[in-house]
């Protein structure tokens, strides 16, 4: 009892201030829009915030790929073919610390035993990393002509992820690949969105026979192994098509198999909403079908759609990467993550030039980030979901 | 009260808390309650008042992370022939131990609001009833099945043999609740706790279930703790009533007293909020002002004061009222009747 | 039960029919027909062919008939005689090319599904019971990573590690000395030794996914009223858990078994290609890259038929597990 009294005593002392604050907080809570509520809950999800930060970095890479890349992705460095990643140094030979990191130049030495050329750091040449440095010219967003890059070195070269068989800078290529692979995801998601919305919408709004048929169609699509079908469809694209046409076709093919989740969601929501009071009220008021769907039904489950879309993103990325990896998706000169990984298809390539495999990190980070964000939105949008 | 020969369950200053991330919820506090053998005790209150948690404490099935902070729950155990008597403190038992399990379901049973979700959808009704029998009685499967069948017949489920092998979804709501009662009573418990057992049912079915419970209570001589927010149901079945508000019992007494001579302003308001047939038309149904405060913003002093019409300034909002006796077995926790506080 | 099974069976047949139509369309998609490609191939190895020969071939293969007739002929050949057509690359019937390799694919897929459930169910139960424990967090993080890494990348990483760290190549399904040897105990053991790597790779993402499903459903079921009721009967916790919530939580796991098989088979060709397994995977890839349409189309057809059949099997399992499904209730 004694501690109880103590408890209520402190309660009394701090009551007025606390109460005022609480009501203000409450007021804010009750007047918040749906989006605000979701955002507040989302902020509590730490992995989702981590995912969001990773995606923000990816967005910057997509928008400023030419500027961030130290080189043009097609520039060949004939002095550094299959070059391993260069190490960034802060401490030089004499042991002096430099705030500005630098790389050493390289020389090729013939290994007397294997008769292969090995690259060796030449410590007599140091190239400090410079920022906003002149390099390969490019046009930012196709308009601004410039040759300033975020970082690079003067005179020598800088390949932080190494180079490929033609001596092209892998880091720059990975940045450009990010642009391709992520835009494929976005466009594929748009296709998915429309397919899912239309098919699910028709199924759920009309119900009955139409619904039965669409349900079977969804079931069918889900029980076909998607990658082999994607592969077969991608393989049947004519070889002479332009890269752009292939790009859109591949994206569309990805969406062709990805719409089922969304369609199911839209359908089940519409079916339950058909009986909801506010929909019946709108019908009695004489609203048209289209108006009921767009104005009343859609907004009430928009958050679910966003969740499903954010979850379908990783699927797009993995599918595109897999297709391009085996050479059935995008093809050079287009650069995507899958196209880059295509160079490290077999064990020989990987054991000799393991750095060619490094774009994998980009893929995994992107998929993880989207999964984190998707989970965060789902938890935030649906407090009852586990 | 404690040495009453007829006492079955005796709860002394029970406190149950839920430590959550947002803060600690004091779900039940300072609860004293005695249920006598064969007595029907109604526990009434709005949702969140602690009536369910009190019942769960008696069973030691308070959901995580809730735990009994302190207090006693004494169970006066008696062997069937009435020769051996002992008092066990349930609050001290390990909720996962074997000691509590020999008591759960055997001495005390519980039925719930949702008869559909009370049964596993994947096991037959017979399987689930027989399980309760096999746990506490020394019988084989065949005998257990026979007992289960008799119980189903006893709660007036037609065609019990066939019903045993059916699944819950094949039962109607009322039938499911009958089966639930049958399952709870297979071991002839001394106390049956019923949490809103009729709320989810149609009105006609409600009456049938209430009648059945009353009948079985008289036949088996068991006590019932009837938990509900519905005073009308209580009036039909309970001998004594405890009114709970925000974790505390604010008034307790015999039904007649509570209904005809309510003392606590909250009880008073609850009674006014019951719709009655035959009232003069034009009279408004009275709702209690305000809403129950959230679990983390329990008012200091008397927990009811923010909604009370008869508040005594500087008293009700500062101090905890103590328990005052106002009649035979009738007690109330309110400053209108005494200046006693519950603080020491 | 019988009505349910009949319904699912008819749906399966319908799906197989729809599937065959889609595969047929894919076969017809690439420009040029089989006769042209055949002629092109003959020309490329130096055989002189005339325009008339082309028309003859076309007539011989029945390619001058309208498409519904061609479809019927194609599908009748498959169903009645198991004749999937000719492989252009290997210049022999598709069935001969696929042969033993299909068995490996099936063994691989089935063992991956078994491993997947063998791991996912116990881990999911553990995670749900010990929610927010270190073990739970570890499995959750592993799960995220498992879902994020595409199969083929995992295969490459494992290959890389095995070569650089252990100095052995784990690719293939046999050691070189057993590659063409007849079946024997030694060969079987060698086969099993190689089998586990692709099995793990194929099972990973599914395992991660099913752990999440099992954990979420069990967490949900664990707090349901019927569990409280059973606890109130005096049932010990362990028995309680296994008899009720775990049992109920198995339903969504079992009902998605068909999809898991689909997932495994879907990833199989690329993994098989990376690991150079002697199954149908590399064959499928080569067929697609070299436009060997009958080989590619047949394999696509076989893969899909396997998963459709798998879905049918998981429907049966679900009906056995859940009385509500059995009796045609909507759950």
XYZ file of N, CA and C in Angstrom, chain B residues 59 61 96 101 104-106 108-110 112-114 117-123 127-129 131-132 135-136 167 169-170 180 183, chain C residues 221-237 239 243-244 247-249 251 321-327 329:
192
model
N -7.862 -18.159 -12.660
C -7.414 -19.306 -13.436
C -5.902 -19.301 -13.648
N -4.552 -17.472 -15.983
C -4.340 -17.454 -17.433
C -4.294 -16.017 -17.924
N 2.570 -22.012 -15.009
C 2.812 -23.079 -15.973
C 3.065 -24.406 -15.284
N -2.383 -26.802 -12.864
C -3.112 -27.536 -13.896
C -4.090 -28.547 -13.324
N -7.048 -26.067 -12.522
C -7.705 -25.525 -13.703
C -8.567 -26.576 -14.377
N -9.750 -26.206 -14.728
C -10.590 -27.127 -15.473
C -11.255 -28.148 -14.588
N -10.644 -28.419 -13.404
C -11.252 -29.402 -12.510
C -12.069 -28.692 -11.434
N -12.130 -25.207 -11.101
C -12.675 -23.981 -11.667
C -12.680 -24.119 -13.182
N -13.787 -23.803 -13.804
C -13.842 -23.858 -15.261
C -14.330 -22.507 -15.773
N -14.133 -22.290 -17.055
C -14.481 -20.981 -17.588
C -15.112 -21.114 -18.959
N -16.578 -18.647 -22.392
C -16.253 -17.347 -22.958
C -17.353 -16.812 -23.868
N -17.090 -15.581 -24.309
C -18.092 -14.865 -25.097
C -18.321 -15.470 -26.471
N -17.196 -15.834 -27.136
C -17.294 -16.260 -28.533
C -17.333 -17.774 -28.608
N -14.971 -19.196 -31.624
C -13.522 -19.229 -31.494
C -13.074 -19.936 -30.228
N -14.024 -20.382 -29.402
C -13.638 -21.120 -28.196
C -13.215 -22.544 -28.509
N -13.609 -23.027 -29.669
C -13.222 -24.382 -30.059
C -12.215 -24.320 -31.189
N -11.280 -25.261 -31.168
C -10.358 -25.352 -32.296
C -11.128 -25.825 -33.519
N -10.936 -25.172 -34.660
C -11.716 -25.530 -35.846
C -11.331 -26.891 -36.421
N -10.181 -27.424 -36.019
C -9.670 -28.626 -36.672
C -9.889 -29.901 -35.865
N -10.489 -29.780 -34.686
C -10.719 -30.969 -33.877
C -12.223 -31.108 -33.633
N -13.668 -34.740 -29.372
C -12.243 -34.747 -29.040
C -11.933 -33.696 -27.969
N -12.482 -32.497 -28.147
C -12.142 -31.396 -27.240
C -12.816 -31.569 -25.868
N -14.005 -32.145 -25.849
C -14.646 -32.364 -24.546
C -13.960 -33.525 -23.815
N -11.002 -34.473 -24.032
C -9.687 -34.062 -23.545
C -9.783 -33.563 -22.107
N -10.817 -32.726 -21.841
C -10.992 -32.194 -20.499
C -11.254 -33.323 -19.506
N -8.076 -35.445 -18.822
C -7.053 -34.750 -18.046
C -7.288 -34.904 -16.543
N -8.550 -34.926 -16.131
C -8.811 -34.833 -14.693
C -9.482 -36.050 -14.094
N -17.574 -31.161 -36.257
C -16.633 -30.069 -36.030
C -17.402 -28.809 -35.629
N -17.676 -25.908 -36.780
C -18.388 -25.129 -37.794
C -19.728 -25.746 -38.160
N -19.944 -26.998 -37.728
C -21.221 -27.634 -38.034
C -22.269 -27.361 -36.957
N -19.945 -25.770 -25.140
C -18.915 -25.145 -24.311
C -19.251 -25.346 -22.825
N -18.568 -28.851 -21.866
C -17.143 -29.106 -21.691
C -16.671 -28.573 -20.343
N -2.207 -17.412 -33.913
C -3.051 -18.481 -33.381
C -2.855 -18.659 -31.877
N -1.598 -18.475 -31.443
C -1.228 -18.692 -30.045
C -2.112 -17.888 -29.085
N -2.568 -16.727 -29.537
C -3.352 -15.873 -28.660
C -4.852 -15.996 -28.904
N -5.245 -16.994 -29.687
C -6.666 -17.135 -29.966
C -7.382 -17.727 -28.764
N -8.668 -17.521 -28.757
C -9.484 -17.926 -27.610
C -9.430 -19.428 -27.367
N -9.444 -20.224 -28.464
C -9.498 -21.669 -28.257
C -8.261 -22.180 -27.527
N -7.142 -21.450 -27.666
C -5.932 -21.835 -26.937
C -6.120 -21.552 -25.447
N -6.699 -20.392 -25.155
C -6.985 -20.058 -23.758
C -7.941 -21.086 -23.155
N -8.947 -21.447 -23.937
C -9.912 -22.434 -23.451
C -9.206 -23.740 -23.116
N -8.328 -24.177 -24.027
C -7.619 -25.430 -23.793
C -6.713 -25.308 -22.568
N -6.083 -24.136 -22.400
C -5.228 -23.921 -21.243
C -6.086 -23.979 -19.975
N -7.286 -23.417 -20.064
C -8.171 -23.386 -18.909
C -8.657 -24.780 -18.536
N -8.526 -25.739 -19.472
C -8.891 -27.111 -19.144
C -7.825 -27.750 -18.270
N -6.621 -27.158 -18.274
C -5.538 -27.730 -17.497
C -4.555 -28.516 -18.339
N -4.518 -28.255 -19.640
C -3.608 -28.952 -20.545
C -2.185 -28.389 -20.356
N -1.158 -29.255 -20.284
C 0.222 -28.754 -20.171
C 0.616 -27.954 -21.407
N 1.466 -26.939 -21.221
C 1.789 -25.993 -22.297
C 2.302 -26.673 -23.566
N 2.010 -29.776 -24.774
C 0.991 -30.527 -25.502
C -0.030 -29.583 -26.123
N -0.853 -29.501 -30.039
C -2.147 -29.998 -30.478
C -2.976 -28.909 -31.155
N -2.956 -27.704 -30.610
C -3.858 -26.688 -31.159
C -3.199 -25.657 -32.090
N -0.936 -26.972 -34.937
C -1.739 -27.729 -35.897
C -2.518 -26.785 -36.824
N -3.112 -25.757 -36.247
C -3.883 -24.820 -37.063
C -2.947 -24.015 -37.965
N -1.779 -23.668 -37.420
C -0.848 -22.841 -38.194
C -0.243 -23.611 -39.353
N -1.858 -25.167 -41.517
C -2.727 -25.054 -42.692
C -2.203 -24.138 -43.791
N -6.145 -32.125 -43.922
C -5.838 -31.428 -42.674
C -7.022 -30.654 -42.128
N -7.825 -30.096 -42.995
C -8.837 -29.153 -42.533
C -10.249 -29.634 -42.858
N -11.016 -29.969 -41.835
C -12.376 -30.467 -42.073
C -13.254 -29.449 -42.798
N -12.966 -28.159 -42.591
C -13.812 -27.153 -43.230
C -13.669 -27.193 -44.739
N -12.426 -27.402 -45.209
C -12.191 -27.511 -46.648
C -12.850 -28.771 -47.178
N -12.636 -29.856 -46.438
C -13.179 -31.134 -46.816
C -14.674 -31.042 -47.064
N -15.360 -30.294 -46.211
C -16.813 -30.238 -46.312
C -17.293 -29.057 -47.142
N -16.667 -25.908 -46.925
C -16.941 -24.611 -46.283
C -15.962 -23.586 -46.825
